[in-house]
Coordinates of C-alpha atoms in Angstrom, one line a residue:
X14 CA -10.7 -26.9 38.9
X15 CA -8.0 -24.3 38.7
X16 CA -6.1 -23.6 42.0
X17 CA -6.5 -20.9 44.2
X18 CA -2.4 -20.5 43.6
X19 CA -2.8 -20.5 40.0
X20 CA -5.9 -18.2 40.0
X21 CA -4.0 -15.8 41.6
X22 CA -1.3 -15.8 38.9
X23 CA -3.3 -15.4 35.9
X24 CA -4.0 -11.7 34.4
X25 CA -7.5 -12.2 34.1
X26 CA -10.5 -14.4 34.9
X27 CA -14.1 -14.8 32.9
X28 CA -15.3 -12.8 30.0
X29 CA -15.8 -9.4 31.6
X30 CA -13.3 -6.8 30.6
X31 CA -12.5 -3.5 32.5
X32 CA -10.0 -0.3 31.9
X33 CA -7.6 -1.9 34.8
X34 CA -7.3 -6.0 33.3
X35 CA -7.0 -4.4 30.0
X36 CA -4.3 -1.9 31.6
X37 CA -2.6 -4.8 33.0
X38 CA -2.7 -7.6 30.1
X39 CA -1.3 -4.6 27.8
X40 CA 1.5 -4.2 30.3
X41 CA 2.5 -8.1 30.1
X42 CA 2.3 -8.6 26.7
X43 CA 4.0 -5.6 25.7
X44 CA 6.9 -6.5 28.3
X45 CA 7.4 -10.2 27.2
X46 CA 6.7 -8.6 23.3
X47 CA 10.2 -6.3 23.7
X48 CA 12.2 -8.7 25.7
X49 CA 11.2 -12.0 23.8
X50 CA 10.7 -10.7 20.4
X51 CA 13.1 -7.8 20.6
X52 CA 9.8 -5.6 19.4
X53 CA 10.2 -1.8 18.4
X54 CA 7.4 0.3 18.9
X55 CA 5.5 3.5 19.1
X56 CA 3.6 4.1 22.3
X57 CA 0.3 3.3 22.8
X58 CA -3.4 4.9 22.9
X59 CA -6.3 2.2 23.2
X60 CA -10.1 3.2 22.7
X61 CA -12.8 0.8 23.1
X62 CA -15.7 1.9 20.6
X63 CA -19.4 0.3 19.9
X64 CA -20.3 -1.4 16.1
X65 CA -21.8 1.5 15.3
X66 CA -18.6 3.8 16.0
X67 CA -16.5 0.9 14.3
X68 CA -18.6 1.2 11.2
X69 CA -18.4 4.6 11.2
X70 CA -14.5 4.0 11.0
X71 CA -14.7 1.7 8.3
X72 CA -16.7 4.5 6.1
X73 CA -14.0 7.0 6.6
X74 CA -11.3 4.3 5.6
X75 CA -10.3 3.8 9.3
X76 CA -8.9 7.3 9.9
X77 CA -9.9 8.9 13.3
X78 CA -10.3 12.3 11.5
X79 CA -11.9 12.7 7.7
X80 CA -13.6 15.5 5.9
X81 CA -17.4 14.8 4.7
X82 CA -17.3 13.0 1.4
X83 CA -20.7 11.5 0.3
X84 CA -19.1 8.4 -0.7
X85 CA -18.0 8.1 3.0
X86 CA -21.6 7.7 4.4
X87 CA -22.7 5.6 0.7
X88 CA -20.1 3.2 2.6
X89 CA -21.5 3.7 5.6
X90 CA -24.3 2.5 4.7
X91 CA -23.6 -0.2 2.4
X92 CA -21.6 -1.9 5.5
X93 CA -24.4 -1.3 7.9
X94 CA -27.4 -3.4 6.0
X95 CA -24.6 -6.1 5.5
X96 CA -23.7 -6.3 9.4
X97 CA -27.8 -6.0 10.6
X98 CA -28.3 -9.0 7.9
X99 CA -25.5 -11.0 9.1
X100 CA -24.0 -11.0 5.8
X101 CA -20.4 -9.9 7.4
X102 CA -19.1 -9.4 10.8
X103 CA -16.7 -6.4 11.9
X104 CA -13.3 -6.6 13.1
X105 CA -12.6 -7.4 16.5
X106 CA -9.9 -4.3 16.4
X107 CA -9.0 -1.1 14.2
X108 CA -5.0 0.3 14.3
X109 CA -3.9 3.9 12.7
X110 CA -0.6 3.5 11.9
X111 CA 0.2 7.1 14.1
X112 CA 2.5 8.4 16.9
X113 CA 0.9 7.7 19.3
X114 CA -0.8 4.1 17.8
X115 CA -4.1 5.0 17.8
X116 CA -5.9 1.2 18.8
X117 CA -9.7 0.7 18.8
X118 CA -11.4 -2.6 20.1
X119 CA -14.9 -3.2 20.3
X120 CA -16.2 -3.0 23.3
X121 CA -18.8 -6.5 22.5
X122 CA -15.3 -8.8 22.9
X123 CA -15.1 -10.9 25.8
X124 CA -11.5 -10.5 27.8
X125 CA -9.5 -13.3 25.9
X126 CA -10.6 -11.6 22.8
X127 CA -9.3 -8.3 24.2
X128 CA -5.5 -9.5 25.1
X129 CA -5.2 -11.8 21.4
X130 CA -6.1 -8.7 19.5
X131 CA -3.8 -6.2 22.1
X132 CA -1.2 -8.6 20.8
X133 CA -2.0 -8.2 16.8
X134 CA -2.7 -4.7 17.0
X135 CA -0.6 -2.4 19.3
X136 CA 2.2 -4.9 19.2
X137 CA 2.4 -6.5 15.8
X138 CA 1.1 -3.9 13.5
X139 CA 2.7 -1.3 15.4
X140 CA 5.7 -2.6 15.1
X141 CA 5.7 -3.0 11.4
X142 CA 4.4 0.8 11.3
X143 CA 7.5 2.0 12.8
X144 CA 10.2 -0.5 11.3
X145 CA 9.2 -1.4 7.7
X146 CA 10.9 0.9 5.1
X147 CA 7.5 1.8 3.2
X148 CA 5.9 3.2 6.3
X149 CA 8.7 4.9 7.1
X150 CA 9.9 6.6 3.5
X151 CA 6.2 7.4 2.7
X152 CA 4.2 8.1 5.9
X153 CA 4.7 10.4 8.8
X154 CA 3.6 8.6 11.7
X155 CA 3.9 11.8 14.5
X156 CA 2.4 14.5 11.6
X157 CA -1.0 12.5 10.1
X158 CA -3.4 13.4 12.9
X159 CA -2.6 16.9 12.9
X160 CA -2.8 16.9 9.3
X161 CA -6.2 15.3 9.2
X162 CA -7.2 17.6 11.7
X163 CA -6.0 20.7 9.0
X164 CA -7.5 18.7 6.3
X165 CA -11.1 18.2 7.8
X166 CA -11.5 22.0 9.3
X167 CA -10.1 23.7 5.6
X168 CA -12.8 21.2 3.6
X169 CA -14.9 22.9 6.2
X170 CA -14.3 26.1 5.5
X171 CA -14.2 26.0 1.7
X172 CA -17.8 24.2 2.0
X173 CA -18.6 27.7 3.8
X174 CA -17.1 29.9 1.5
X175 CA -17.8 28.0 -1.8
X176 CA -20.6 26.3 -1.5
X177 CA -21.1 22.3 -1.0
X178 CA -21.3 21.5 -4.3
X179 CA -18.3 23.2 -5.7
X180 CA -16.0 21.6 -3.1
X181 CA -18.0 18.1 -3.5
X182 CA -17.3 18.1 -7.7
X183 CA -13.4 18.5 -6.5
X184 CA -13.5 15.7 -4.3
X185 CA -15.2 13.9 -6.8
X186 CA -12.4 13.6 -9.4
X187 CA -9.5 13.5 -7.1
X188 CA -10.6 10.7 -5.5
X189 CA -11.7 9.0 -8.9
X190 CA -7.6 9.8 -9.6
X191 CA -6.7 8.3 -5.9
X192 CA -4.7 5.2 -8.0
X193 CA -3.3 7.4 -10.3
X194 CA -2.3 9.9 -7.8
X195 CA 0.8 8.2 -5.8
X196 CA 4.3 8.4 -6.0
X197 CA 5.8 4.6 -6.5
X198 CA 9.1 5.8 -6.6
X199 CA 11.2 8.1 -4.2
X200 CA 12.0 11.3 -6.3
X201 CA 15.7 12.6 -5.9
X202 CA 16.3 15.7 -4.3
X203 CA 15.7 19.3 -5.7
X204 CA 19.1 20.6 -7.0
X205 CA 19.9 23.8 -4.8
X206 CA 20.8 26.8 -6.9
X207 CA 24.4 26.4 -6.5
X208 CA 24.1 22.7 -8.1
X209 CA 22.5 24.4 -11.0
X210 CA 25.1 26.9 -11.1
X211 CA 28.1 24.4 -11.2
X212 CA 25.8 22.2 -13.6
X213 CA 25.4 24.9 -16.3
X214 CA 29.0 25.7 -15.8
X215 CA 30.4 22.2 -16.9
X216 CA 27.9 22.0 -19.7
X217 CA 29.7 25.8 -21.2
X218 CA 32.8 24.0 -20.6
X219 CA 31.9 21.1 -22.0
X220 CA 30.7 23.1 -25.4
X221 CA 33.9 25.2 -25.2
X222 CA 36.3 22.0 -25.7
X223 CA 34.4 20.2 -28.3
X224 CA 33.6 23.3 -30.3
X225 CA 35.0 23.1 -34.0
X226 CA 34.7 26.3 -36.5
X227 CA 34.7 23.8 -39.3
X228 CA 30.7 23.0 -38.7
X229 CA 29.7 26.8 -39.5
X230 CA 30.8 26.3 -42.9
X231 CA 28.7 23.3 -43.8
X232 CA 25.9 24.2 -45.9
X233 CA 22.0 23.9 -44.0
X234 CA 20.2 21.3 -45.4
X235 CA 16.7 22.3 -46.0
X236 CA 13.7 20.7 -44.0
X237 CA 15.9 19.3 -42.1
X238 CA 16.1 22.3 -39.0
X239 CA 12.3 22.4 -38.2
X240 CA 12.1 19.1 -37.2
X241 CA 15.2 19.2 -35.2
X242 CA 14.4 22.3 -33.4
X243 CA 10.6 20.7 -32.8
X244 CA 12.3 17.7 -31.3
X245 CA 14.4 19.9 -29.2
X246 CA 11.2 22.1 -28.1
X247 CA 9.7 18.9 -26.9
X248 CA 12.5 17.8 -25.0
X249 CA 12.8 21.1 -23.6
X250 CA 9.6 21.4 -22.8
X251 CA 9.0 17.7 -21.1
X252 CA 12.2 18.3 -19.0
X253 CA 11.0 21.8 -17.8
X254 CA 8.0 19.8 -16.8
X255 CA 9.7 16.9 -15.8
X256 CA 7.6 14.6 -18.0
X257 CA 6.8 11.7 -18.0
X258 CA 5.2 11.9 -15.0
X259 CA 3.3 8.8 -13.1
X260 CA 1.4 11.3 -10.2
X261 CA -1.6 12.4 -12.0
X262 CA -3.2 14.5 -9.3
X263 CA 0.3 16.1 -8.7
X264 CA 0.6 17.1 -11.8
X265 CA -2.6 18.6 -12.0
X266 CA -1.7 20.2 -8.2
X267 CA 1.1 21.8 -9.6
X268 CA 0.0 22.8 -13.5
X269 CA -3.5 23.2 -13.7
X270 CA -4.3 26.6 -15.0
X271 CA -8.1 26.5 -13.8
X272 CA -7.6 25.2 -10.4
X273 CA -8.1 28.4 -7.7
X274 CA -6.1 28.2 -5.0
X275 CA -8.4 26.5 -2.8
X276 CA -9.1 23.9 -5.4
X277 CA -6.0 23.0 -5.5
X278 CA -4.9 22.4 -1.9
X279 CA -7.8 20.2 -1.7
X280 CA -6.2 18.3 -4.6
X281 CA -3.0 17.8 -2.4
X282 CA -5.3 16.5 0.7
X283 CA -6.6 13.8 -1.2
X284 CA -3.0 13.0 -3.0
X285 CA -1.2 13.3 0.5
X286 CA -3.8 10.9 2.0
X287 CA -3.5 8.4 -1.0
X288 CA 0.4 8.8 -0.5
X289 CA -0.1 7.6 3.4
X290 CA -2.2 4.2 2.2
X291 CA 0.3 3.3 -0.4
X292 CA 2.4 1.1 1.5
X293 CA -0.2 -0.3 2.7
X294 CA -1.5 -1.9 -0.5
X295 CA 1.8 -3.3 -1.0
X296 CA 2.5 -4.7 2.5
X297 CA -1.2 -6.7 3.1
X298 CA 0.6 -10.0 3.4
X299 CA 3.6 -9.0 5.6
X300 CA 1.7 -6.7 7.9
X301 CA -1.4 -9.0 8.9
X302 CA 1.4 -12.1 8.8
X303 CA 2.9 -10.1 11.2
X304 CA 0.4 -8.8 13.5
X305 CA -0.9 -12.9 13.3
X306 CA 2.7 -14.0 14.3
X307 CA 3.1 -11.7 16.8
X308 CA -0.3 -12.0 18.6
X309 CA -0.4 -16.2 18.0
X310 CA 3.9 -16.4 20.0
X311 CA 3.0 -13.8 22.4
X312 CA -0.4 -15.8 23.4
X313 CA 1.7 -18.8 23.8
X314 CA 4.1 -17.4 25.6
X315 CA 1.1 -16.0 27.9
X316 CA 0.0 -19.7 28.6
X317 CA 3.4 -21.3 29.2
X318 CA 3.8 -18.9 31.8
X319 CA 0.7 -19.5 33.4
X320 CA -0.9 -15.8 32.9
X321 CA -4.0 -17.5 31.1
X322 CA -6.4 -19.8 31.5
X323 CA -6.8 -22.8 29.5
X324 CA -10.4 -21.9 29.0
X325 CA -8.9 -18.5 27.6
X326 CA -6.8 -20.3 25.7
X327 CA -9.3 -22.3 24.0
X328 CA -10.9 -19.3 23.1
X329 CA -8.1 -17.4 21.3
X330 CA -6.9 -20.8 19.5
X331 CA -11.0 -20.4 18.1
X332 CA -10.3 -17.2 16.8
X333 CA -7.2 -17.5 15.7
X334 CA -8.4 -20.3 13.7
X335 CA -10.8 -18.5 12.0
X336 CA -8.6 -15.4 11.2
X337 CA -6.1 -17.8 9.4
X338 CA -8.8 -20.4 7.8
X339 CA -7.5 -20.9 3.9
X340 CA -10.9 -22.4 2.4
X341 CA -9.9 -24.6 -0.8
X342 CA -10.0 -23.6 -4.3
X343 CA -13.4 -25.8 -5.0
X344 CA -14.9 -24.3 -1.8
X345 CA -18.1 -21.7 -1.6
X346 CA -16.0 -19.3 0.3
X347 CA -12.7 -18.9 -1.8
X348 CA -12.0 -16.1 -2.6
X349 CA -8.4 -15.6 -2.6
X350 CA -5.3 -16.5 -0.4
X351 CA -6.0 -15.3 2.8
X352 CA -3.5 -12.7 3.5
X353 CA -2.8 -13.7 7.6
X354 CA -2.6 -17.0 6.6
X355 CA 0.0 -16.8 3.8
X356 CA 1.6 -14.5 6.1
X357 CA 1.4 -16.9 9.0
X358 CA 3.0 -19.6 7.0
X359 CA 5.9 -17.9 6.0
X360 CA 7.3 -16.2 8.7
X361 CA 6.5 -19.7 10.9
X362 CA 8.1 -21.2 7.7
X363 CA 11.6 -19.0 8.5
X364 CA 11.2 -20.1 12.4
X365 CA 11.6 -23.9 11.4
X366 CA 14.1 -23.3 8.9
X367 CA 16.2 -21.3 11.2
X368 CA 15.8 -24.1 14.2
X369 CA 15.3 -27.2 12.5
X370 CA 16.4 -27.3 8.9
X371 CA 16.2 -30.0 6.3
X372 CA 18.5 -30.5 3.4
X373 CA 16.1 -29.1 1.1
X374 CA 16.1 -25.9 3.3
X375 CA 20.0 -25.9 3.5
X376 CA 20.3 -25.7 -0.4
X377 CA 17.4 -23.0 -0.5
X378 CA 18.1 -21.1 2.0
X379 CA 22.1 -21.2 3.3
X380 CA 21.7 -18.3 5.2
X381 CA 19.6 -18.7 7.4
X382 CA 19.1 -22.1 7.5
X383 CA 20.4 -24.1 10.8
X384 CA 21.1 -20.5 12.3
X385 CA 18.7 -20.7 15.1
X386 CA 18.4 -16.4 14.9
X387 CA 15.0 -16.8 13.8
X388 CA 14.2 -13.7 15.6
X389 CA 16.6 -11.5 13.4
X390 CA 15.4 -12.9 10.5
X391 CA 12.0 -11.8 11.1
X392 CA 12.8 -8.6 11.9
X393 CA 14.8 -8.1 9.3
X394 CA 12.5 -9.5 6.5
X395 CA 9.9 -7.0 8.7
X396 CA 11.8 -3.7 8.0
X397 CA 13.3 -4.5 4.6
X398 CA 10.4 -6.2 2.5
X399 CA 7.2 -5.7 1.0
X400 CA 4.9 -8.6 0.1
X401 CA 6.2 -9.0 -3.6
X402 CA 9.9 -9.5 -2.4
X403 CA 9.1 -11.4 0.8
X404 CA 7.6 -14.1 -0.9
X405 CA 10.4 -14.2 -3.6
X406 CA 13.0 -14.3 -1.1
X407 CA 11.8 -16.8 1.3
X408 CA 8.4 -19.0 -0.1
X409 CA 10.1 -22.4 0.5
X410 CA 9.3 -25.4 -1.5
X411 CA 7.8 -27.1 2.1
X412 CA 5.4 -24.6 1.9
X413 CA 4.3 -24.4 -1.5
X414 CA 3.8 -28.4 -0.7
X415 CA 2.0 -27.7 2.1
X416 CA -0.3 -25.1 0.3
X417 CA -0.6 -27.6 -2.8
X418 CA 0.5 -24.7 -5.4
X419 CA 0.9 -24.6 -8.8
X420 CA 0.4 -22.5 -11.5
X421 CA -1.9 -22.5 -14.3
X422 CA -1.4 -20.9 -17.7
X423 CA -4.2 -19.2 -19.3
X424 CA -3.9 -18.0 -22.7
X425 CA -6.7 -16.5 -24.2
X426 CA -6.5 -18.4 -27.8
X427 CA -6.4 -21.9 -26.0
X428 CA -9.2 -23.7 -25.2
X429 CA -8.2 -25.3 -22.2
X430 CA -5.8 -24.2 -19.2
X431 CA -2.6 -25.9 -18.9
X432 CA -0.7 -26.6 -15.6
X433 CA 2.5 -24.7 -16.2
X434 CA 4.3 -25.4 -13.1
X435 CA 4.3 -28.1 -11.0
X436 CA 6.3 -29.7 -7.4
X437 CA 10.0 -30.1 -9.0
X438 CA 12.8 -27.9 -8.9
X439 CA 12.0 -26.0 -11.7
X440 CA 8.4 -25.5 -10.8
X441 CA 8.8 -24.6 -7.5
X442 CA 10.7 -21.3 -8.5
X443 CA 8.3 -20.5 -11.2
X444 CA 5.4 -21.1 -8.9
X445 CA 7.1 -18.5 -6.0
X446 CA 8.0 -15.9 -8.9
X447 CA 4.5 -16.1 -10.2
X448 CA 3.0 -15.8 -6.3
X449 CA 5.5 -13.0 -6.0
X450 CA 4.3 -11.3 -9.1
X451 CA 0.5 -11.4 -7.7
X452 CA 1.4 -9.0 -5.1
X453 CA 3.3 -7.0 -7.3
X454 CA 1.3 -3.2 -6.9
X455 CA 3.1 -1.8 -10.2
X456 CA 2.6 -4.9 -11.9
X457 CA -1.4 -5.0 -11.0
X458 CA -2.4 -1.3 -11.4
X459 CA -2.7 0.8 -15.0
X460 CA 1.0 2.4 -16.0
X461 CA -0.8 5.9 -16.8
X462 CA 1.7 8.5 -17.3
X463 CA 1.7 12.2 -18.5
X464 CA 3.8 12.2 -21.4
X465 CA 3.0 15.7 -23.0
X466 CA 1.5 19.6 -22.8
X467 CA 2.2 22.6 -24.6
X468 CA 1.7 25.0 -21.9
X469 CA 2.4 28.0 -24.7
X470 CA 0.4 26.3 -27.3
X471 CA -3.5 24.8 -27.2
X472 CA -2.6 23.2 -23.8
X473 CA -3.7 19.5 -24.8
X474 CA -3.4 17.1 -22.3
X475 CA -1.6 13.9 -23.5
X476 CA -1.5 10.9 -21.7
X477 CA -0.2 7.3 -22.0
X478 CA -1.6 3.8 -20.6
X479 CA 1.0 1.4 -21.4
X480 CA -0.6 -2.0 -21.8
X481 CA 0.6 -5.2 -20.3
X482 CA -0.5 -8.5 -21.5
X483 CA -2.9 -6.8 -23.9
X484 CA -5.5 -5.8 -20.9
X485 CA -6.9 -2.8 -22.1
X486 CA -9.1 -0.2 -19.9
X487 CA -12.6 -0.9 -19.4
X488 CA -14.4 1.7 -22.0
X489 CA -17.0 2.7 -19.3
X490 CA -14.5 3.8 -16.3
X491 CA -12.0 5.4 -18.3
X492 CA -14.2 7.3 -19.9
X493 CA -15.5 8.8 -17.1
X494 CA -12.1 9.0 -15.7
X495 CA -11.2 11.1 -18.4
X496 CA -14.3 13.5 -17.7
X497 CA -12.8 14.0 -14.2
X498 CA -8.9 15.1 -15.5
X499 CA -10.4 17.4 -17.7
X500 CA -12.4 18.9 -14.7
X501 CA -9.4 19.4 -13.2
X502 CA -7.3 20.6 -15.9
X503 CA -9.9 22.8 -17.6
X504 CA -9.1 21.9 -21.3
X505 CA -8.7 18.8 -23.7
X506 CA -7.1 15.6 -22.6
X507 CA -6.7 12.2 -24.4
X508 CA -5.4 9.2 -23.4
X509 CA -3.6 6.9 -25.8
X510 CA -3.2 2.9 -25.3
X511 CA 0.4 1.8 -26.4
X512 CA 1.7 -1.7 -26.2
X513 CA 4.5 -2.1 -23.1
X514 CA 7.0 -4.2 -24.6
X515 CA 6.7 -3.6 -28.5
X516 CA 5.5 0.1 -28.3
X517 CA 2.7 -0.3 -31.1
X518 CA -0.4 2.2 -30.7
X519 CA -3.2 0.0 -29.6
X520 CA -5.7 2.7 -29.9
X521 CA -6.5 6.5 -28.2
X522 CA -9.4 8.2 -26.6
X523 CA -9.7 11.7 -26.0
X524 CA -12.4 14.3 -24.0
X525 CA -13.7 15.7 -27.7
X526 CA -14.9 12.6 -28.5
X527 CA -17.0 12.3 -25.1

């Protein structure tokens, strides 16, 4: 039996939650979380919500504020028969990467569930939201709830004004365009008129110093001029336009010449929202590793201390052990690496390295290796990394042991896979650069680019998919894909397939053919 002295030290006893434990296991965790972990985050807001409200969350893709969308409650829906049947369980928590952190947690947990996913949530993932550099180059933490707030009453509105249908065919095609319709590189700053000034200025210089007389008297060759000054149309024309351009939806934002106004700030609702789950997508791995690390030390911690139970204990260990369960390859449920548990691995991976190192680790890894700053290694690979360079930089060859990798090359003329890459020195770099390249957004997603439009002339819309390793677009979804940028940019567009690395035309589709 547990002491009446002991009792009296723990944060919480039994199942049963409340507003005030919760209030006070938040407090503890978030105090040992700065001090211990040297945790940055924003402040707090915690709403405990029903399976009902957390499934309503899901449908709107976990935002607290949405606009209607059909597709919304089709999701709803979908997610509800699966929970009633059993066939999937909800999360035990939802975080909005906002200022303030916006943290739901159903209110069916018991207490010990409640302070292991406090933990994850408003300490681990909110930490990540405010330090890594994705989040905080792409997303304005203090600005999206206002702006969902805009976003929902204007979709309102226009559904007034314009009728449901004519705002729900808009939302249609710029969310079938929500891939295409991102930014994956930061774009450098507008030049200010004065920089255009001084530009234009060198360039007359420039002309002034290398001009020679003796060129006026050569004699024109003829057909040679018209394609010259076509060449030099095009490139005028695709630098005025800034072509080629990856952002489908903000090209269409900002060129259409059949999108009214309203139509077109709807357009840049849907891109901006797109924008704000980018990093996301490219930080799966690293965020949940994380939020797992964060909540798993700081649990730990709780117990050494004496501020849980064992029974508690036992509990979060359970969950925990299910949230990071890796089921083999030959097993019913695989379906993947499970992101928390990769995660997990790695950044306990960089702990033991740091503290206890073997010579392996030392050749791998000098820098860190032996240091015992695990801490600042963590939060450094936290702020400066997404998941494809994380695991380039630091998957260790323990792990990749551990984890039983190797890689498997499948070409499509052989008949039989071959094991490319295997536990030796050279395979255990191939085998981390291929895991890297997994997680690799650019590298997974169609390169679709808009590479041409005369404006002046029959305003064709030309794009380009540049193929990698021959995977073409699946006939069915591009073609209606295609229907939806021609909706938005009112005349003909076609899409052409080029190889990425040798350039040859692999074939073209366009909206006249459709």
């Amino acid at each position: 039996m547990v002491s009446q002295a002991r009792k009296s030290e723990l944060l919480f006893s039994g199942s049963d939650w409340d507003f005030a434990k919760l209030s006070r296991v938040y407090n503890e965790i978030e105090a040992i979380g700065v001090e211990e972990l040297h945790l940055d985050i924003y402040p707090v807001q915690m709403e405990v919500i029903s399976s009902e409200q957390m499934l309503d969350a899901y449908s709107s893709v976990g935002m607290p504020l949405m606009y209607r969308h059909w597709s919304f409650g089709k999701r709803f829906l979908y997610d509800e028969l699966l929970y009633r049947k059993g066939a999937r369980g909800l999360a035990y928590e939802l975080v909005i990467n906002s200022n303030p952190c916006i943290v739901y947690l159903m209110e069916e947990n018991t207490m010990a569930l409640q302070a292991l996913v406090t933990a994850h949530a408003a300490l681990g993932h909110n930490h990540f939201f405010k330090n890594n550099h994705l989040f905080r180059q792409w997303t304005d933490a203090g600005g999206i709830l206002s702006y969902l707030d805009f976003a929902k009453s204007y979709i309102a509105r226009c559904e007034e004004r314009h009728g449901l249908a004519a705002v729900e065919a808009i939302l249609d095609s710029a969310h079938a365009l929500m891939e295409q319709g991102v930014f994956r590189y930061r774009r450098p700053p507008k030049l200010s008129s004065e920089q255009q000034r001084e530009g234009l200025r060198e360039r007359l210089e420039y002309e002034e110093r290398s001009y020679n007389d003796l060129w006026r008297t050569l004699p024109p060759t003829q057909g040679r001029n018209k394609p010259e000054a076509e060449d030099e149309s095009l490139a005028e024309r695709k630098k005025s336009l800034k072509l080629p351009e990856e952002n489908l939806l903000y090209f269409l934002e900002k060129n259409s010449l059949v999108l009214e106004p309203w139509q077109r700030e709807i357009v840049r609702i849907v891109r901006v929202i797109a924008q704000y789950f980018y990093p996301q997508r490219q930080t799966q791995v690293m965020n949940e590793g994380c939020a797992t690390f964060v909540h798993y030390t700081l649990m730990n911690m709780l117990f050494d201390r004496g501020r849980i139970s064992e029974g508690a204990m036992l509990e979060i260990l359970r969950n925990h052990s299910n949230v990071v369960f890796q089921p083999a390859f030959d097993d019913p449920r695989y379906s993947g690496i499970n992101p928390y548990a990769l995660g997990l691995g790695m950044m306990q991976d960089i702990q033991r390295i740091s503290t206890e190192p073997t010579a392996e680790d030392r050749d791998w890894f000098p820098d860190i290796a032996g240091r015992g700053d695990w801490r600042d290694t963590l939060l450094d690979a936290w702020a400066n990394h997404r998941d494809e360079s994380f695991i380039r930089q630091y998957l260790s060859p323990a792990l990749i042991r551990k984890w039983r990798l190797f890689v498997l090359a499948d070409g499509a003329d052989e008949p039989h896979y071959e094991v490319a890459s295997i536990h030796n020195e050279r395979g255990y770099s191939k085998i981390r650069s291929a895991l890297a390249q997994s997680y690799d957004v650019g590298a997974s997603r169609p390169d679709i680019q808009v590479v041409d439009v005369d404006l002046l002339g029959d305003r064709h819309l030309r794009l380009q998919h540049k193929v990698k390793d021959g995977i073409l677009l699946e006939d069915e979804s591009r073609d209606a894909t295609l229907r939806h940028i021609r909706r938005l940019w009112g005349y003909d567009v076609s899409l052409a397939a080029t190889d990425a690395e040798t350039g040859a035309m692999l074939g073209e589709r366009s909206t006249k053919e459709l």
